Amino acid sequence: MPVTVKTEREIALMRESGHKLCEVHNALKEIIRPGITTAEINRYGDSLIRKLGGIPNFLDYNGYPASICVSVNDEVVHGIPSEDRVLKDGDIVSLDAGLIWKGYHSDAARTWLVGDVAPEVRQLVNVTKQSFFEGIRFAKAGHHLYEISKAIADYAESFGYGVVEELCGHGIGTHLHEDPQIPNFRQKGRGILLVPGMTLAIEPMINLGTKRVDWSSDGWTVRTADRKPSAHYENTVLITDGEPELLTCIGTI
Ligand code: MF3
Ligand code: CO
């Protein structure tokens, strides 16, 4: 699939889609507490997406069985919500959510602290978010894609963290996953030239320990090989002539 450049009309719809998803994340943040199950988080997220007029785009995507990916501690991404998984004090939980609005997809992830989290794990969460912002310093027309990849990796690795290589960010638009793939680690070459109107889901997945991951027997959940915690942060980003526009991020989250 080619890399798509969106028209003004498409950008307006991507923006609406992203702003709705931002609302979903803002609301989900408020329910995170020790004692809640990951299934409850999914149900609330699913109902919010629909209330806002969106369609959950993860549900049934390649058979994925929920609307929100809820990944706890050593789960990197694609955790499957469960009635049996209860968040407890000291956990971290990453929520990855997406929706379709008038045919246009948005995709964003946040990692939240549950109660009182160990300082070294809090730092992992903060650095993961900051690695996204280091990356998007290069998400501008005239730069090349892999400048983003390098900036994310350099920043995260400067803390000794493992950068996950098995999963990447991606273009997004009328499909959840469009070209290009956006690695979070250094590449050979420069990657494609960025031009205004490209919409990219940039999503560092950063591990406290080894970068190595494995897949759990449910076929979805990606976990760190050493079972140390992992964090994830993602926004759908519009390339412009100037600063990138974060379509799924209004204000501070
Ligand atoms: N946010 C994920 C991604 O970027 C999408 C989850 S795939 C699903 O690729 F199958 F879990 F929905
Ligand atoms: Co994504």
PDB file of C-alpha atoms in Angstrom, residues 116-219:
ATOM      1  CA  ASP A 116       2.096   4.072  44.164  1.00  0.00           C
ATOM      2  CA  VAL A 117       4.620   2.944  41.540  1.00  0.00           C
ATOM      3  CA  ALA A 118       8.335   2.306  42.126  1.00  0.00           C
ATOM      4  CA  PRO A 119      10.544   5.255  41.067  1.00  0.00           C
ATOM      5  CA  GLU A 120      12.472   3.248  38.464  1.00  0.00           C
ATOM      6  CA  VAL A 121       9.200   2.223  36.807  1.00  0.00           C
ATOM      7  CA  ARG A 122       7.812   5.767  36.949  1.00  0.00           C
ATOM      8  CA  GLN A 123      10.943   6.885  35.155  1.00  0.00           C
ATOM      9  CA  LEU A 124      10.382   4.266  32.457  1.00  0.00           C
ATOM     10  CA  VAL A 125       6.881   5.639  31.861  1.00  0.00           C
ATOM     11  CA  ASN A 126       8.101   9.237  31.702  1.00  0.00           C
ATOM     12  CA  VAL A 127      11.031   8.446  29.417  1.00  0.00           C
ATOM     13  CA  THR A 128       8.798   6.469  27.051  1.00  0.00           C
ATOM     14  CA  LYS A 129       6.495   9.458  26.673  1.00  0.00           C
ATOM     15  CA  GLN A 130       9.446  11.801  26.258  1.00  0.00           C
ATOM     16  CA  SER A 131      10.985   9.502  23.622  1.00  0.00           C
ATOM     17  CA  PHE A 132       7.888  10.115  21.509  1.00  0.00           C
ATOM     18  CA  PHE A 133       8.420  13.874  21.840  1.00  0.00           C
ATOM     19  CA  GLU A 134      12.119  13.491  21.005  1.00  0.00           C
ATOM     20  CA  GLY A 135      11.079  11.562  17.891  1.00  0.00           C
ATOM     21  CA  ILE A 136       8.535  14.065  16.639  1.00  0.00           C
ATOM     22  CA  ARG A 137      11.097  16.875  16.660  1.00  0.00           C
ATOM     23  CA  PHE A 138      11.843  15.368  13.238  1.00  0.00           C
ATOM     24  CA  ALA A 139       8.220  14.795  12.205  1.00  0.00           C
ATOM     25  CA  LYS A 140       8.263  17.748   9.842  1.00  0.00           C
ATOM     26  CA  ALA A 141       8.227  18.275   6.107  1.00  0.00           C
ATOM     27  CA  GLY A 142      11.749  18.064   4.731  1.00  0.00           C
ATOM     28  CA  HIS A 143      12.973  15.546   7.299  1.00  0.00           C
ATOM     29  CA  HIS A 144      13.254  11.818   6.647  1.00  0.00           C
ATOM     30  CA  LEU A 145      11.329   9.126   8.455  1.00  0.00           C
ATOM     31  CA  TYR A 146      14.249   7.377  10.097  1.00  0.00           C
ATOM     32  CA  GLU A 147      15.364  10.562  11.817  1.00  0.00           C
ATOM     33  CA  ILE A 148      12.306   9.968  14.009  1.00  0.00           C
ATOM     34  CA  SER A 149      13.335   6.354  14.620  1.00  0.00           C
ATOM     35  CA  LYS A 150      16.857   7.333  15.599  1.00  0.00           C
ATOM     36  CA  ALA A 151      15.784  10.107  17.953  1.00  0.00           C
ATOM     37  CA  ILE A 152      13.427   7.762  19.823  1.00  0.00           C
ATOM     38  CA  ALA A 153      16.079   5.049  20.163  1.00  0.00           C
ATOM     39  CA  ASP A 154      18.906   7.393  21.134  1.00  0.00           C
ATOM     40  CA  TYR A 155      16.851   8.940  23.897  1.00  0.00           C
ATOM     41  CA  ALA A 156      15.472   5.689  25.339  1.00  0.00           C
ATOM     42  CA  GLU A 157      18.817   3.896  25.125  1.00  0.00           C
ATOM     43  CA  SER A 158      20.564   6.739  26.931  1.00  0.00           C
ATOM     44  CA  PHE A 159      18.677   5.480  30.010  1.00  0.00           C
ATOM     45  CA  GLY A 160      19.798   1.894  29.366  1.00  0.00           C
ATOM     46  CA  TYR A 161      16.324   0.785  28.299  1.00  0.00           C
ATOM     47  CA  GLY A 162      15.480  -1.837  25.688  1.00  0.00           C
ATOM     48  CA  VAL A 163      13.697  -0.562  22.579  1.00  0.00           C
ATOM     49  CA  VAL A 164      11.245  -3.084  21.166  1.00  0.00           C
ATOM     50  CA  GLU A 165      12.026  -3.921  17.538  1.00  0.00           C
ATOM     51  CA  GLU A 166       9.338  -6.457  16.694  1.00  0.00           C
ATOM     52  CA  LEU A 167       6.546  -3.859  16.507  1.00  0.00           C
ATOM     53  CA  CYS A 168       6.520  -0.499  14.768  1.00  0.00           C
ATOM     54  CA  GLY A 169       4.484   2.639  14.271  1.00  0.00           C
ATOM     55  CA  HIS A 170       2.668   3.068  10.983  1.00  0.00           C
ATOM     56  CA  GLY A 171       0.878   5.318   8.569  1.00  0.00           C
ATOM     57  CA  ILE A 172      -2.852   5.683   9.281  1.00  0.00           C
ATOM     58  CA  GLY A 173      -5.898   7.004   7.452  1.00  0.00           C
ATOM     59  CA  THR A 174      -8.717   5.076   5.809  1.00  0.00           C
ATOM     60  CA  HIS A 175      -6.906   2.009   7.181  1.00  0.00           C
ATOM     61  CA  LEU A 176      -5.564   1.466  10.697  1.00  0.00           C
ATOM     62  CA  HIS A 177      -2.227   0.341   9.324  1.00  0.00           C
ATOM     63  CA  GLU A 178      -0.903   2.056   6.218  1.00  0.00           C
ATOM     64  CA  ASP A 179       2.624   2.459   4.932  1.00  0.00           C
ATOM     65  CA  PRO A 180       5.166   3.465   6.014  1.00  0.00           C
ATOM     66  CA  GLN A 181       6.241   1.264   8.908  1.00  0.00           C
ATOM     67  CA  ILE A 182       7.886   3.427  11.554  1.00  0.00           C
ATOM     68  CA  PRO A 183      10.559   1.570  13.540  1.00  0.00           C
ATOM     69  CA  ASN A 184      11.564   2.911  16.932  1.00  0.00           C
ATOM     70  CA  PHE A 185      15.195   1.909  16.392  1.00  0.00           C
ATOM     71  CA  ARG A 186      18.000   3.026  14.116  1.00  0.00           C
ATOM     72  CA  GLN A 187      17.780   2.071  10.463  1.00  0.00           C
ATOM     73  CA  LYS A 188      20.076   1.931   7.466  1.00  0.00           C
ATOM     74  CA  GLY A 189      19.355   4.774   5.068  1.00  0.00           C
ATOM     75  CA  ARG A 190      17.080   7.752   5.633  1.00  0.00           C
ATOM     76  CA  GLY A 191      13.589   6.424   5.013  1.00  0.00           C
ATOM     77  CA  ILE A 192      10.960   8.332   3.070  1.00  0.00           C
ATOM     78  CA  LEU A 193      10.892  12.100   2.807  1.00  0.00           C
ATOM     79  CA  LEU A 194       8.134  13.523   4.998  1.00  0.00           C
ATOM     80  CA  VAL A 195       5.647  15.806   3.290  1.00  0.00           C
ATOM     81  CA  PRO A 196       2.687  17.820   4.623  1.00  0.00           C
ATOM     82  CA  GLY A 197      -0.513  15.796   4.806  1.00  0.00           C
ATOM     83  CA  MET A 198       1.024  12.504   5.892  1.00  0.00           C
ATOM     84  CA  THR A 199      -0.591  11.071   9.013  1.00  0.00           C
ATOM     85  CA  LEU A 200       1.566   8.780  11.123  1.00  0.00           C
ATOM     86  CA  ALA A 201       0.955   6.761  14.279  1.00  0.00           C
ATOM     87  CA  ILE A 202       4.237   7.016  16.162  1.00  0.00           C
ATOM     88  CA  GLU A 203       4.442   4.618  19.074  1.00  0.00           C
ATOM     89  CA  PRO A 204       7.571   3.846  21.082  1.00  0.00           C
ATOM     90  CA  MET A 205       7.410   0.633  23.146  1.00  0.00           C
ATOM     91  CA  ILE A 206      10.212   0.753  25.697  1.00  0.00           C
ATOM     92  CA  ASN A 207      11.341  -1.945  28.141  1.00  0.00           C
ATOM     93  CA  LEU A 208      13.022  -1.462  31.492  1.00  0.00           C
ATOM     94  CA  GLY A 209      15.287  -4.432  30.780  1.00  0.00           C
ATOM     95  CA  THR A 210      15.963  -6.426  27.649  1.00  0.00           C
ATOM     96  CA  LYS A 211      14.508  -5.351  24.318  1.00  0.00           C
ATOM     97  CA  ARG A 212      13.553  -8.955  23.649  1.00  0.00           C
ATOM     98  CA  VAL A 213       9.864  -9.892  23.725  1.00  0.00           C
ATOM     99  CA  ASP A 214       7.786 -13.029  23.335  1.00  0.00           C
ATOM    100  CA  TRP A 215       4.195 -13.811  22.458  1.00  0.00           C
ATOM    101  CA  SER A 216       1.943 -15.365  25.068  1.00  0.00           C
ATOM    102  CA  SER A 217      -0.114 -18.467  24.322  1.00  0.00           C
ATOM    103  CA  ASP A 218      -3.263 -16.342  23.759  1.00  0.00           C
ATOM    104  CA  GLY A 219      -1.697 -15.444  20.410  1.00  0.00           C
TER     105      GLY A 219
END
